[in-house]
PDB file of C-alpha atoms in Angstrom:
ATOM      1  CA  MET A   1      56.963 -29.878  18.243  1.00  0.00           C
ATOM      2  CA  SER A   2      53.153 -30.249  17.381  1.00  0.00           C
ATOM      3  CA  ASP A   3      51.207 -30.394  13.769  1.00  0.00           C
ATOM      4  CA  PRO A   4      50.684 -26.736  12.080  1.00  0.00           C
ATOM      5  CA  ARG A   5      47.679 -28.462  10.756  1.00  0.00           C
ATOM      6  CA  LYS A   6      45.961 -30.360  13.618  1.00  0.00           C
ATOM      7  CA  ASN A   7      46.334 -26.026  15.039  1.00  0.00           C
ATOM      8  CA  GLY A   8      44.984 -24.825  12.147  1.00  0.00           C
ATOM      9  CA  ALA A   9      41.489 -27.142  11.878  1.00  0.00           C
ATOM     10  CA  ARG A  10      41.478 -26.258  15.961  1.00  0.00           C
ATOM     11  CA  ASN A  11      41.514 -22.713  15.121  1.00  0.00           C
ATOM     12  CA  LEU A  12      39.111 -22.936  12.332  1.00  0.00           C
ATOM     13  CA  LEU A  13      36.651 -25.022  14.598  1.00  0.00           C
ATOM     14  CA  GLU A  14      37.356 -22.106  17.607  1.00  0.00           C
ATOM     15  CA  ILE A  15      36.404 -19.565  15.151  1.00  0.00           C
ATOM     16  CA  GLY A  16      33.568 -21.470  13.717  1.00  0.00           C
ATOM     17  CA  GLY A  17      32.185 -22.042  17.286  1.00  0.00           C
ATOM     18  CA  ARG A  18      32.504 -18.436  18.411  1.00  0.00           C
ATOM     19  CA  LEU A  19      30.808 -17.282  14.953  1.00  0.00           C
ATOM     20  CA  ALA A  20      28.035 -20.044  16.077  1.00  0.00           C
ATOM     21  CA  ILE A  21      27.391 -18.539  19.293  1.00  0.00           C
ATOM     22  CA  ILE A  22      27.397 -14.747  17.645  1.00  0.00           C
ATOM     23  CA  CYS A  23      24.718 -15.760  15.460  1.00  0.00           C
ATOM     24  CA  THR A  24      22.939 -17.374  17.728  1.00  0.00           C
ATOM     25  CA  VAL A  25      22.610 -14.364  20.152  1.00  0.00           C
ATOM     26  CA  ALA A  26      21.913 -12.030  17.822  1.00  0.00           C
ATOM     27  CA  ALA A  27      18.450 -14.543  16.324  1.00  0.00           C
ATOM     28  CA  ILE A  28      17.605 -14.634  19.932  1.00  0.00           C
ATOM     29  CA  VAL A  29      17.968 -10.699  20.181  1.00  0.00           C
ATOM     30  CA  LEU A  30      16.097  -9.883  16.559  1.00  0.00           C
ATOM     31  CA  ALA A  31      13.768 -12.785  17.647  1.00  0.00           C
ATOM     32  CA  LEU A  32      12.657 -10.844  21.250  1.00  0.00           C
ATOM     33  CA  VAL A  33      12.550  -7.533  19.284  1.00  0.00           C
ATOM     34  CA  ASN A  34      10.391  -8.752  17.169  1.00  0.00           C
ATOM     35  CA  ALA A  35       8.219 -10.096  19.561  1.00  0.00           C
ATOM     36  CA  VAL A  36       7.927  -7.015  20.860  1.00  0.00           C
ATOM     37  CA  THR A  37       7.519  -4.915  17.970  1.00  0.00           C
ATOM     38  CA  ALA A  38       4.945  -6.871  15.594  1.00  0.00           C
ATOM     39  CA  PRO A  39       1.820  -6.098  17.932  1.00  0.00           C
ATOM     40  CA  ILE A  40       2.873  -2.205  17.972  1.00  0.00           C
ATOM     41  CA  ILE A  41       3.301  -2.686  13.934  1.00  0.00           C
ATOM     42  CA  VAL A  42      -0.110  -4.249  13.572  1.00  0.00           C
ATOM     43  CA  ARG A  43      -1.868  -2.101  15.835  1.00  0.00           C
ATOM     44  CA  ASN A  44      -0.160   1.354  13.744  1.00  0.00           C
ATOM     45  CA  ARG A  45      -1.292  -0.516  10.468  1.00  0.00           C
ATOM     46  CA  GLU A  46      -4.937  -0.535  12.067  1.00  0.00           C
ATOM     47  CA  ARG A  47      -4.846   2.716  12.960  1.00  0.00           C
ATOM     48  CA  GLU A  48      -3.636   4.230   9.836  1.00  0.00           C
ATOM     49  CA  LEU A  49      -6.540   2.341   7.600  1.00  0.00           C
ATOM     50  CA  ALA A  50      -9.386   3.806  10.136  1.00  0.00           C
ATOM     51  CA  GLU A  51      -7.837   7.505   9.516  1.00  0.00           C
ATOM     52  CA  ALA A  52      -7.688   7.290   5.772  1.00  0.00           C
ATOM     53  CA  LEU A  53     -11.381   5.384   5.659  1.00  0.00           C
ATOM     54  CA  SER A  54     -12.897   8.248   7.771  1.00  0.00           C
ATOM     55  CA  ARG A  55     -11.003  10.656   5.679  1.00  0.00           C
ATOM     56  CA  ILE A  56     -12.020   9.658   2.533  1.00  0.00           C
ATOM     57  CA  ALA A  57     -16.058   8.820   3.639  1.00  0.00           C
ATOM     58  CA  GLU A  58     -15.407  12.199   5.475  1.00  0.00           C
ATOM     59  CA  HIS A  59     -18.467  12.474   7.570  1.00  0.00           C
ATOM     60  CA  ARG A  60     -20.113   9.390   6.052  1.00  0.00           C
ATOM     61  CA  ARG A  61     -20.663   6.318   8.158  1.00  0.00           C
ATOM     62  CA  VAL A  62     -17.952   2.967   6.690  1.00  0.00           C
ATOM     63  CA  GLY A  63     -19.544  -0.573   7.315  1.00  0.00           C
ATOM     64  CA  GLU A  64     -18.086  -3.714   7.981  1.00  0.00           C
ATOM     65  CA  VAL A  65     -15.736  -5.213   5.649  1.00  0.00           C
ATOM     66  CA  MET A  66     -16.034  -7.373   2.848  1.00  0.00           C
ATOM     67  CA  PRO A  67     -13.087  -9.163   2.333  1.00  0.00           C
ATOM     68  CA  VAL A  68     -12.084 -10.293  -1.516  1.00  0.00           C
ATOM     69  CA  ASP A  69     -10.095 -13.264  -1.558  1.00  0.00           C
ATOM     70  CA  ASP A  70     -10.934 -14.092  -5.462  1.00  0.00           C
ATOM     71  CA  HIS A  71      -9.445 -10.799  -7.299  1.00  0.00           C
ATOM     72  CA  ARG A  72      -5.743 -10.167  -8.662  1.00  0.00           C
ATOM     73  CA  ALA A  73      -5.729  -7.185  -6.917  1.00  0.00           C
ATOM     74  CA  VAL A  74      -8.930  -5.993  -5.054  1.00  0.00           C
ATOM     75  CA  ARG A  75      -8.264  -7.427  -1.318  1.00  0.00           C
ATOM     76  CA  ALA A  76     -11.570  -5.849   0.728  1.00  0.00           C
ATOM     77  CA  VAL A  77     -14.092  -3.306   0.210  1.00  0.00           C
ATOM     78  CA  PHE A  78     -15.900  -1.098   3.151  1.00  0.00           C
ATOM     79  CA  PRO A  79     -19.631  -0.062   2.408  1.00  0.00           C
ATOM     80  CA  VAL A  80     -19.993   3.971   3.271  1.00  0.00           C
ATOM     81  CA  PHE A  81     -23.695   5.089   3.966  1.00  0.00           C
ATOM     82  CA  GLU A  82     -24.630   8.053   4.339  1.00  0.00           C
ATOM     83  CA  ASN A  83     -28.031   9.143   6.725  1.00  0.00           C
ATOM     84  CA  ASP A  84     -28.411   4.827   6.497  1.00  0.00           C
ATOM     85  CA  ASP A  85     -28.622   4.814   2.419  1.00  0.00           C
ATOM     86  CA  LEU A  86     -25.351   2.952   0.500  1.00  0.00           C
ATOM     87  CA  TYR A  87     -23.610   5.722  -0.801  1.00  0.00           C
ATOM     88  CA  GLY A  88     -20.698   4.011  -2.315  1.00  0.00           C
ATOM     89  CA  TYR A  89     -17.593   2.108  -1.438  1.00  0.00           C
ATOM     90  CA  ILE A  90     -14.029   1.998  -0.481  1.00  0.00           C
ATOM     91  CA  VAL A  91     -11.749  -0.204  -2.267  1.00  0.00           C
ATOM     92  CA  ARG A  92      -8.449  -1.770  -0.998  1.00  0.00           C
ATOM     93  CA  VAL A  93      -7.029  -2.122  -3.996  1.00  0.00           C
ATOM     94  CA  ILE A  94      -2.804  -3.366  -4.766  1.00  0.00           C
ATOM     95  CA  GLY A  95      -1.558  -1.837  -7.655  1.00  0.00           C
ATOM     96  CA  ASP A  96       2.525  -2.051  -9.572  1.00  0.00           C
ATOM     97  CA  GLY A  97       4.572   1.041  -8.337  1.00  0.00           C
ATOM     98  CA  TYR A  98       7.855   1.270  -9.124  1.00  0.00           C
ATOM     99  CA  GLY A  99       8.930   0.333  -5.239  1.00  0.00           C
ATOM    100  CA  GLY A 100       7.021  -2.737  -5.826  1.00  0.00           C
ATOM    101  CA  ASP A 101       3.969  -3.196  -4.472  1.00  0.00           C
ATOM    102  CA  MET A 102       1.456  -0.226  -3.265  1.00  0.00           C
ATOM    103  CA  ALA A 103      -1.850  -0.022  -1.675  1.00  0.00           C
ATOM    104  CA  VAL A 104      -4.886   2.011  -2.870  1.00  0.00           C
ATOM    105  CA  LEU A 105      -7.651   2.685  -0.995  1.00  0.00           C
ATOM    106  CA  VAL A 106     -10.393   4.350  -3.452  1.00  0.00           C
ATOM    107  CA  GLY A 107     -13.796   5.599  -2.337  1.00  0.00           C
ATOM    108  CA  SER A 108     -15.887   5.043  -5.539  1.00  0.00           C
ATOM    109  CA  ARG A 109     -19.637   5.303  -6.104  1.00  0.00           C
ATOM    110  CA  ASP A 110     -21.836   2.782  -7.479  1.00  0.00           C
ATOM    111  CA  ASP A 111     -21.336   3.840 -10.971  1.00  0.00           C
ATOM    112  CA  GLY A 112     -17.597   3.723 -10.411  1.00  0.00           C
ATOM    113  CA  THR A 113     -17.232   7.572 -10.232  1.00  0.00           C
ATOM    114  CA  VAL A 114     -14.048   7.927  -8.048  1.00  0.00           C
ATOM    115  CA  PHE A 115     -14.778  10.286  -4.856  1.00  0.00           C
ATOM    116  CA  ALA A 116     -11.838  10.141  -3.248  1.00  0.00           C
ATOM    117  CA  ALA A 117      -8.422   8.297  -2.999  1.00  0.00           C
ATOM    118  CA  THR A 118      -5.606   7.874  -0.629  1.00  0.00           C
ATOM    119  CA  LEU A 119      -2.485   6.172  -1.052  1.00  0.00           C
ATOM    120  CA  MET A 120      -1.443   3.959   1.517  1.00  0.00           C
ATOM    121  CA  GLU A 121       1.786   0.854   2.182  1.00  0.00           C
ATOM    122  CA  ASN A 122       4.409   1.702  -0.344  1.00  0.00           C
ATOM    123  CA  LEU A 123       7.698   1.874  -1.372  1.00  0.00           C
ATOM    124  CA  GLU A 124       8.567   4.398  -4.187  1.00  0.00           C
ATOM    125  CA  THR A 125      11.246   6.667  -4.004  1.00  0.00           C
ATOM    126  CA  PRO A 126      10.965  10.257  -1.744  1.00  0.00           C
ATOM    127  CA  GLY A 127      10.837  13.013  -3.615  1.00  0.00           C
ATOM    128  CA  LEU A 128       9.610  11.156  -6.507  1.00  0.00           C
ATOM    129  CA  GLY A 129       7.226   8.800  -6.106  1.00  0.00           C
ATOM    130  CA  LYS A 130       6.439   9.716  -2.604  1.00  0.00           C
ATOM    131  CA  LYS A 131       4.624  12.941  -4.178  1.00  0.00           C
ATOM    132  CA  ALA A 132       1.272  10.641  -4.429  1.00  0.00           C
ATOM    133  CA  GLU A 133       1.352  10.721  -0.492  1.00  0.00           C
ATOM    134  CA  ALA A 134       0.691  14.974  -0.887  1.00  0.00           C
ATOM    135  CA  PRO A 135      -2.940  16.286  -0.099  1.00  0.00           C
ATOM    136  CA  GLY A 136      -3.803  17.283  -3.457  1.00  0.00           C
ATOM    137  CA  TYR A 137      -2.280  14.662  -5.495  1.00  0.00           C
ATOM    138  CA  MET A 138      -5.194  12.063  -5.723  1.00  0.00           C
ATOM    139  CA  ASP A 139      -7.630  14.985  -6.937  1.00  0.00           C
ATOM    140  CA  LYS A 140      -6.717  14.775 -10.941  1.00  0.00           C
ATOM    141  CA  PHE A 141      -8.839  10.813 -10.526  1.00  0.00           C
ATOM    142  CA  VAL A 142     -11.638  12.484  -8.292  1.00  0.00           C
ATOM    143  CA  GLY A 143     -15.002  12.632 -10.645  1.00  0.00           C
ATOM    144  CA  THR A 144     -13.316   9.796 -12.526  1.00  0.00           C
ATOM    145  CA  GLY A 145     -14.038   6.696 -13.629  1.00  0.00           C
ATOM    146  CA  GLY A 146     -17.998   6.554 -13.933  1.00  0.00           C
ATOM    147  CA  ASP A 147     -18.467   8.958 -17.681  1.00  0.00           C
ATOM    148  CA  ARG A 148     -15.074   9.977 -17.567  1.00  0.00           C
ATOM    149  CA  PRO A 149     -12.618   7.359 -17.788  1.00  0.00           C
ATOM    150  CA  VAL A 150      -9.839   7.283 -15.378  1.00  0.00           C
ATOM    151  CA  PRO A 151      -6.039   9.129 -17.242  1.00  0.00           C
ATOM    152  CA  THR A 152      -3.360   6.207 -16.867  1.00  0.00           C
ATOM    153  CA  ARG A 153      -1.241   8.272 -18.643  1.00  0.00           C
ATOM    154  CA  LYS A 154      -0.036  11.583 -18.294  1.00  0.00           C
ATOM    155  CA  ASP A 155      -1.309  12.742 -22.373  1.00  0.00           C
ATOM    156  CA  GLN A 156      -4.664  12.385 -20.633  1.00  0.00           C
ATOM    157  CA  LEU A 157      -3.705  15.202 -17.547  1.00  0.00           C
ATOM    158  CA  ASP A 158      -4.295  19.052 -17.811  1.00  0.00           C
ATOM    159  CA  ALA A 159      -0.589  20.622 -18.204  1.00  0.00           C
ATOM    160  CA  SER A 160      -0.332  21.183 -14.238  1.00  0.00           C
ATOM    161  CA  ASP A 161      -1.813  17.603 -13.339  1.00  0.00           C
ATOM    162  CA  ALA A 162       1.284  16.179 -15.691  1.00  0.00           C
ATOM    163  CA  ASP A 163       3.824  18.308 -14.371  1.00  0.00           C
ATOM    164  CA  ALA A 164       2.832  17.035 -11.249  1.00  0.00           C
ATOM    165  CA  VAL A 165       3.739  13.404 -11.568  1.00  0.00           C
ATOM    166  CA  SER A 166       7.183  14.461 -13.979  1.00  0.00           C
ATOM    167  CA  GLY A 167      10.059  12.067 -12.919  1.00  0.00           C
ATOM    168  CA  ALA A 168       7.400   9.685 -11.033  1.00  0.00           C
ATOM    169  CA  THR A 169       5.485   8.120 -14.108  1.00  0.00           C
ATOM    170  CA  MET A 170       5.989   4.781 -12.738  1.00  0.00           C
ATOM    171  CA  THR A 171       4.122   5.686  -9.473  1.00  0.00           C
ATOM    172  CA  PHE A 172       1.206   7.785 -11.708  1.00  0.00           C
ATOM    173  CA  VAL A 173       0.562   4.658 -13.857  1.00  0.00           C
ATOM    174  CA  GLY A 174       0.531   2.398 -10.867  1.00  0.00           C
ATOM    175  CA  VAL A 175      -1.739   4.371  -8.979  1.00  0.00           C
ATOM    176  CA  ALA A 176      -4.183   5.147 -11.911  1.00  0.00           C
ATOM    177  CA  ARG A 177      -4.439   1.697 -12.905  1.00  0.00           C
ATOM    178  CA  ALA A 178      -4.707   0.779  -9.414  1.00  0.00           C
ATOM    179  CA  ILE A 179      -8.028   3.962  -9.044  1.00  0.00           C
ATOM    180  CA  GLU A 180      -9.325   1.972 -12.159  1.00  0.00           C
ATOM    181  CA  THR A 181      -9.064  -1.614 -11.035  1.00  0.00           C
ATOM    182  CA  ALA A 182     -10.977  -0.104  -8.017  1.00  0.00           C
ATOM    183  CA  SER A 183     -13.721   1.512 -10.310  1.00  0.00           C
ATOM    184  CA  ASP A 184     -14.324  -1.048 -12.285  1.00  0.00           C
ATOM    185  CA  PHE A 185     -14.679  -3.505 -10.193  1.00  0.00           C
ATOM    186  CA  VAL A 186     -17.313  -1.576  -8.564  1.00  0.00           C
ATOM    187  CA  ARG A 187     -19.572  -0.967 -10.686  1.00  0.00           C
ATOM    188  CA  LYS A 188     -19.262  -4.768 -11.421  1.00  0.00           C
ATOM    189  CA  MET A 189     -20.409  -5.098  -7.942  1.00  0.00           C
ATOM    190  CA  GLU A 190     -24.235  -4.083  -8.846  1.00  0.00           C
TER     191      GLU A 190
END
């Protein structure tokens, strides 16, 4: 008669061995998928950035990126030229949204006046915070940041804009503060 404790231990070892093999195979498959998709993801992000820079600059030329390493939120600055004259800058800034960090590109004249902005990478809630990606959402910030302060609270908006951000206050505040940070950064560059 066999000892039930030995059978139980052997069964545990068999199950553990099978699980180890399954986990190893799964890890290898995930690593292969990552190796194939990582370069595609990088190319897509580069393409999205180039398209967003072009949209913000409109007919103007975007210069070479100037990385920013010593600022808590600003990651990069792109000079914008009109007829070979400096028109302003596009600033890549990281703000805090409801879903975590979100990247915002902000076009700003050298006095800090915002001429365009767009929300890039974000994890905002579909139907609420994702409204910040919609065409026209950033219009409420255009012309602010120079002589006019960037609206960072809903009570600083007109009624229609306040209604547009209803239900997504944290996203609005995150975007607004990111735009304000970019505007202040550009103003201090000169």
